[in-house]
XYZ file of C-alpha atoms in Angstrom:
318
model
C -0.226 -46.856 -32.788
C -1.221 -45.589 -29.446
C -3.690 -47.236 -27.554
C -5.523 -43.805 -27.161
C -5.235 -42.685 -30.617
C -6.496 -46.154 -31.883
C -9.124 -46.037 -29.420
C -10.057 -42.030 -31.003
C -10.205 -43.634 -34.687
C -12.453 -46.432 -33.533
C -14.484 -43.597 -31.681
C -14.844 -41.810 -34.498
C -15.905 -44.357 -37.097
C -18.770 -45.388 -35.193
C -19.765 -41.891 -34.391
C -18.968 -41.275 -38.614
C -21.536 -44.080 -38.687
C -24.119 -43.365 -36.317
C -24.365 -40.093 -38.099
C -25.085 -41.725 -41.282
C -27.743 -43.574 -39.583
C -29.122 -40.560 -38.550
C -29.271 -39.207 -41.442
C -30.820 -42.059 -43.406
C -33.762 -41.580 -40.659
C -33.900 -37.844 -40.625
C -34.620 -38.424 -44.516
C -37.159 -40.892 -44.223
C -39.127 -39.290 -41.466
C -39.480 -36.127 -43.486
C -40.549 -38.434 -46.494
C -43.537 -39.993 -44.506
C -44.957 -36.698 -43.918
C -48.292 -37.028 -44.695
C -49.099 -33.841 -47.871
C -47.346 -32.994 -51.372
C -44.797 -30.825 -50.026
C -44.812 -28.815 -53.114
C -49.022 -27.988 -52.977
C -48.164 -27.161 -49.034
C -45.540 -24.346 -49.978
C -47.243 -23.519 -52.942
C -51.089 -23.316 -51.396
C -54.684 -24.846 -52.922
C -55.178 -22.381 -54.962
C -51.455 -23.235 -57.241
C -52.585 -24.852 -60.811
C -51.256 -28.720 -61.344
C -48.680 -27.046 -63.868
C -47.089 -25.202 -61.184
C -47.090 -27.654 -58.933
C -45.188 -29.919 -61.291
C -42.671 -27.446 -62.551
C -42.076 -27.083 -58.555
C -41.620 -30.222 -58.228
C -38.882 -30.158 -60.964
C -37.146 -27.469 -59.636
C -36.693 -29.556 -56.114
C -36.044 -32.653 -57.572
C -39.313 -34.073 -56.002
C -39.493 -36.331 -58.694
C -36.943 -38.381 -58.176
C -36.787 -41.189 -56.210
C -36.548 -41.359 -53.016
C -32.879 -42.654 -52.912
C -31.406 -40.485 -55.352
C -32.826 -36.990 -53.774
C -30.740 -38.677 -50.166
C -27.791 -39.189 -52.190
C -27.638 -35.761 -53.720
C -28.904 -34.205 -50.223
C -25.882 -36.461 -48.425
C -23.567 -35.464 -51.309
C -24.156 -31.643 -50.684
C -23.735 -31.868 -47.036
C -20.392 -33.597 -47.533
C -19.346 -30.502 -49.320
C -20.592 -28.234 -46.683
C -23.658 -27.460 -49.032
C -27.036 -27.566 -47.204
C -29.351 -26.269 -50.125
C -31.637 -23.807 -50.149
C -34.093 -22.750 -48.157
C -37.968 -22.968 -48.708
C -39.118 -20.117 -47.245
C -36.876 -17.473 -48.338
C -34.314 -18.934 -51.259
C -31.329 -18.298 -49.082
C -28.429 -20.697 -48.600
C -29.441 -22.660 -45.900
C -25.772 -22.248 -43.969
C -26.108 -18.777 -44.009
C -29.516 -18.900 -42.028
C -27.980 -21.321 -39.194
C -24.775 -19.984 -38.880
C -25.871 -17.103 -36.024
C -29.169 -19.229 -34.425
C -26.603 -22.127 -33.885
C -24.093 -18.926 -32.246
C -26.745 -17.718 -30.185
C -27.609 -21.813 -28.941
C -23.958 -22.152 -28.449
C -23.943 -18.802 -26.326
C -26.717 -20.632 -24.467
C -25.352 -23.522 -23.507
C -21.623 -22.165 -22.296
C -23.842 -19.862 -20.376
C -25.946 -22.445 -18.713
C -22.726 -24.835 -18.617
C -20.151 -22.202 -16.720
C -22.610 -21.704 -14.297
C -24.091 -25.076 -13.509
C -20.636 -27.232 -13.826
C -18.677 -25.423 -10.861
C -22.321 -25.872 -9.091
C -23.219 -29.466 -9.297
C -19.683 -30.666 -8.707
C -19.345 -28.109 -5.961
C -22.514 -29.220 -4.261
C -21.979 -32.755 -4.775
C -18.580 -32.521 -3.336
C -20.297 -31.128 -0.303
C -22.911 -33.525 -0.067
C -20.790 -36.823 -0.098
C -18.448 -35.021 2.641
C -21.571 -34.120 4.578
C -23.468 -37.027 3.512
C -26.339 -37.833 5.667
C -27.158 -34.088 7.153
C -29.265 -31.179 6.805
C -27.202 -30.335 3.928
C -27.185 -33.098 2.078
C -30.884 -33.646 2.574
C -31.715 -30.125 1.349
C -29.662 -30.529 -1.569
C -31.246 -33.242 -2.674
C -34.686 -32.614 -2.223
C -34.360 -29.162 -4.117
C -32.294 -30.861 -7.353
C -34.416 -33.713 -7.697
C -37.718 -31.041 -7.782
C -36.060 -28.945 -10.485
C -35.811 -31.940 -12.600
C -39.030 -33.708 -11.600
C -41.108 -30.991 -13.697
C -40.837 -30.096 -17.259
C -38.388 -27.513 -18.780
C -41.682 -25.707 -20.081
C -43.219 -25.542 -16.383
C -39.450 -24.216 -14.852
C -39.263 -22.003 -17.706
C -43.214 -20.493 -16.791
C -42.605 -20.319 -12.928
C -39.343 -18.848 -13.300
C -40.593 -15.994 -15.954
C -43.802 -15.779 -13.169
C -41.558 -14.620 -10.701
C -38.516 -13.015 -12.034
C -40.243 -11.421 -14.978
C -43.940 -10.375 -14.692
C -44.532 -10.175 -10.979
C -40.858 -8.587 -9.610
C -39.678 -7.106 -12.749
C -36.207 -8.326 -12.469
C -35.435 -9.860 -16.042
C -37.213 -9.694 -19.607
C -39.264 -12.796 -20.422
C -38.246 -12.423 -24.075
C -34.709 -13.295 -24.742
C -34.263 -11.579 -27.925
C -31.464 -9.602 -28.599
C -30.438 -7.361 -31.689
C -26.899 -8.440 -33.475
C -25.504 -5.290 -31.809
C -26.533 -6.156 -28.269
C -23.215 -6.509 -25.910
C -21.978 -9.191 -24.096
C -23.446 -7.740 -20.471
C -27.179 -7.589 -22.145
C -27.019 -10.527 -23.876
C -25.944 -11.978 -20.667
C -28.823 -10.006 -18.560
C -31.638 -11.008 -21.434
C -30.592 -14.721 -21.303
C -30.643 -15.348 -17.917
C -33.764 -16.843 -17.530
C -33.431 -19.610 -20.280
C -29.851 -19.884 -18.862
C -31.242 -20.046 -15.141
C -34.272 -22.782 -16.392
C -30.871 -25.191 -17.687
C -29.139 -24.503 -15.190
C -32.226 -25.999 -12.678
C -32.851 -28.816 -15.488
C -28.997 -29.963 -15.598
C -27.568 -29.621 -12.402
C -29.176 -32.324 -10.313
C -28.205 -34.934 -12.665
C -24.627 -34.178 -12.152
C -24.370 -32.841 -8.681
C -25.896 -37.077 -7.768
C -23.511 -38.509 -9.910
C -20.397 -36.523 -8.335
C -22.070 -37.086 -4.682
C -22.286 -40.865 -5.415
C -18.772 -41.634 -7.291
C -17.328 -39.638 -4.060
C -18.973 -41.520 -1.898
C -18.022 -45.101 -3.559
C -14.735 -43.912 -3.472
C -14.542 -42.798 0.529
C -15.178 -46.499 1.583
C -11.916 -47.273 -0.163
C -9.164 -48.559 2.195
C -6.607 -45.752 0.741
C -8.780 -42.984 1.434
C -9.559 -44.403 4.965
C -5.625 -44.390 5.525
C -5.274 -40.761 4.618
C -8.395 -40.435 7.305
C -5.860 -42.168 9.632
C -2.982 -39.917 8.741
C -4.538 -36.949 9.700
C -5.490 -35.424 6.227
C -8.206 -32.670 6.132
C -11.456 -33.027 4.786
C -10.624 -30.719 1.842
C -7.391 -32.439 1.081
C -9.329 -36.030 1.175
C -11.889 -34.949 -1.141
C -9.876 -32.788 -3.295
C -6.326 -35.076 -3.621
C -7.360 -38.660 -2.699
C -10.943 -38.710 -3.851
C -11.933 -36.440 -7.015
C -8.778 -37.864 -9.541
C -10.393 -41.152 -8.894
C -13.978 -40.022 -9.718
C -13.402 -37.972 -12.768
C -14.358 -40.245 -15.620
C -18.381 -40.976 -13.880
C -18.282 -37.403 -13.671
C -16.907 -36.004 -16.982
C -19.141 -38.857 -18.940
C -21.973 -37.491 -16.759
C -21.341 -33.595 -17.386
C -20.262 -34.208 -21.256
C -23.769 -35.911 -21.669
C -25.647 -32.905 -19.563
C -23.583 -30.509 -21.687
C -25.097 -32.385 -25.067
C -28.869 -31.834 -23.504
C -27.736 -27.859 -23.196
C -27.393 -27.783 -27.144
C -29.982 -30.410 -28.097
C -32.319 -29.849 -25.882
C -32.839 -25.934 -25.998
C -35.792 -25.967 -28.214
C -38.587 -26.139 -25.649
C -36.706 -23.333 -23.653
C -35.668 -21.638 -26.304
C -39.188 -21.504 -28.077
C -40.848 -20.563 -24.460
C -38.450 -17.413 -24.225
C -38.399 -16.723 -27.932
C -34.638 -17.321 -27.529
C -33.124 -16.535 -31.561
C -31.806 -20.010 -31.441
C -31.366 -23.015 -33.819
C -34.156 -24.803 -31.538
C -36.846 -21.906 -32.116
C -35.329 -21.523 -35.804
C -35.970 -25.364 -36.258
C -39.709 -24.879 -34.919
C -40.282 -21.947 -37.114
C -38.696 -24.003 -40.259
C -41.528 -26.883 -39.212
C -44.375 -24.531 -39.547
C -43.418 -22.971 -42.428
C -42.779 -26.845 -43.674
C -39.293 -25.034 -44.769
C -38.184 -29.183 -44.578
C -34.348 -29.014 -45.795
C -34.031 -26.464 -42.869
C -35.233 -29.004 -40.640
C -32.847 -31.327 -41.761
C -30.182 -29.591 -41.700
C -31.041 -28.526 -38.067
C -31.713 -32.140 -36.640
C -28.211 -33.139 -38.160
C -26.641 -30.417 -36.464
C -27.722 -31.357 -33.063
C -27.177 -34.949 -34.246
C -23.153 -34.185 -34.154
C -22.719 -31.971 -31.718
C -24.054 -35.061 -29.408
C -22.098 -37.497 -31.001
C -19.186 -35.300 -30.774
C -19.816 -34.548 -27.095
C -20.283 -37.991 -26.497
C -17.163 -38.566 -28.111
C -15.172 -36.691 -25.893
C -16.457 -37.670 -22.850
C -14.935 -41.115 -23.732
C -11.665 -39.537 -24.311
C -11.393 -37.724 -21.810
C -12.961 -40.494 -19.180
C -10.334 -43.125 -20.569
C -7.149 -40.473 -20.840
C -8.240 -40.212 -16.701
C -8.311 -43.294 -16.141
C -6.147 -45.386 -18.391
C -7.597 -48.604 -16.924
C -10.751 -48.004 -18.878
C -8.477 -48.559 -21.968
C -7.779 -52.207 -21.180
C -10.648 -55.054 -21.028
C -10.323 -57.327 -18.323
């Protein structure tokens, strides 16, 4: 077998297993709620004989192992449940928040990827100047606050005071793609701030590691152009810091969207997981914290791919 493809299997049976392990705690946080969670849905005023025949019906009393078991089981088979709060199918409800945090993230991502690596580029070429000093001072102050206090600055600005974008991000199912873009911005725009210092620092440092190196300071020798050093010599090089850097920033667009997405009353699975808590609509919650739970692992696990298929010495152990 190929060293790759082995090194995808192993990938993928720890990530198989790390999701298990999520799971298992997912579970047993939700059981160490404090409250019946069948006198919560069903109120004080509910008689003890509904509240047992509730109980029944969600298999509350059964232990605590075989209610994972048949929860795992059914998400095996792509089965979720049912949902508290309304008796829908539970895959039907996330199927268009998870579209519209997916929306999110590619938004925030196309726009923020070209930046950081473009700016980082810049500021390991220019390393040391006005440039390079500006950049840096205005990336690390986008990340050194909150999302919540970007997100309320931002919607200060652009919103109430200059008019320029809504500060809700809702959007009807027949919205198109231009206002969908125009009423996202701002979430989009509060990532983008959030994300892009993280990479831009990594791409500025693994380019500057790299122009000490003696083959880069031959192709100085020979005459190449800045451009050409950077872009030929330099970047191939520095491309697996800097895709395990982005696919990790790219994992926090998706996972982490539910303090933006709840500030902007984005229709997202973040503000659909928030609503789920207060309406202690629990298999919607875990459902919800599973599915960020792979998409990281998944992200994660193609950022090792794709570091190692760039740079194949990452495949052997010294």
């Amino acid at each position: 077998m190929h060293p790759l493809a082995r090194m995808i299997l192993h990938r993928l049976a720890l990530g198989l297993l790390t999701l298990f392990a999520i799971s298992l705690f997912i579970f047993m946080a939700i059981e160490l709620l404090p409250g019946d969670l069948a006198e919560e849905v069903l109120g004080q005023s509910a008689t003890p004989e509904t509240v047992a025949a509730f109980r029944r019906d969600l298999g509350l009393d059964q232990p605590a192992y075989v209610r994972y078991l048949d929860w795992l089981g059914g998400i095996v088979r792509g089965d979720f449940g049912q949902s508290l709060a309304n008796n829908r199918p539970i895959s039907d409800l996330l199927a268009a928040p998870l579209g519209n945090t997916l929306f999110l993230a590619v938004y925030a991502a196309v726009i923020s990827v070209p930046l950081a690596v473009g700016l980082g580029l810049l500021a390991a070429l220019y390393r040391g100047s006005w440039f390079d000093r500006g950049v840096n001072i205005f990336t690390l102050s986008s990340i050194s606050f909150p999302e919540y206090f970007v997100a309320y600055i931002l919607m200060l600005f652009l919103s109430i005071r200059w008019g320029i974008f809504p500060s809700i991000s809702d959007f009807g199912s027949s919205a198109g793609l231009g206002e969908m873009l125009y009423r996202t911005f701002l979430p989009a725009l509060t990532l983008v701030l959030v994300v892009t210092a993280h990479m831009m620092r990594m791409t500025r440092a693994a380019i500057i590691n790299l122009l000490a190196q003696p083959y880069i300071e031959l192709a100085w020798l020979k005459g190449a152009s800045p451009l050409r050093v950077i872009l030929r010599h330099a970047l191939p090089n520095a491309l697996a810091p800097i895709i395990n850097v982005v696919a990790l920033n790219l994992a926090y667009l998706i996972t982490g969207v539910v303090i933006v997405e709840v500030v902007f009353v984005y229709p997202g699975l973040g503000q659909l997981m928030v609503d789920s808590v207060a309406k202690r609509d629990i298999p919607v919650v875990q459902a919800s914290c599973l599915i960020f739970a792979s998409i990281y692992i998944l992200l994660n696990l193609g950022a090792d791919v794709l570091a190692i298929a760039t740079n194949p010495r990452l495949m052997h152990r010294k």
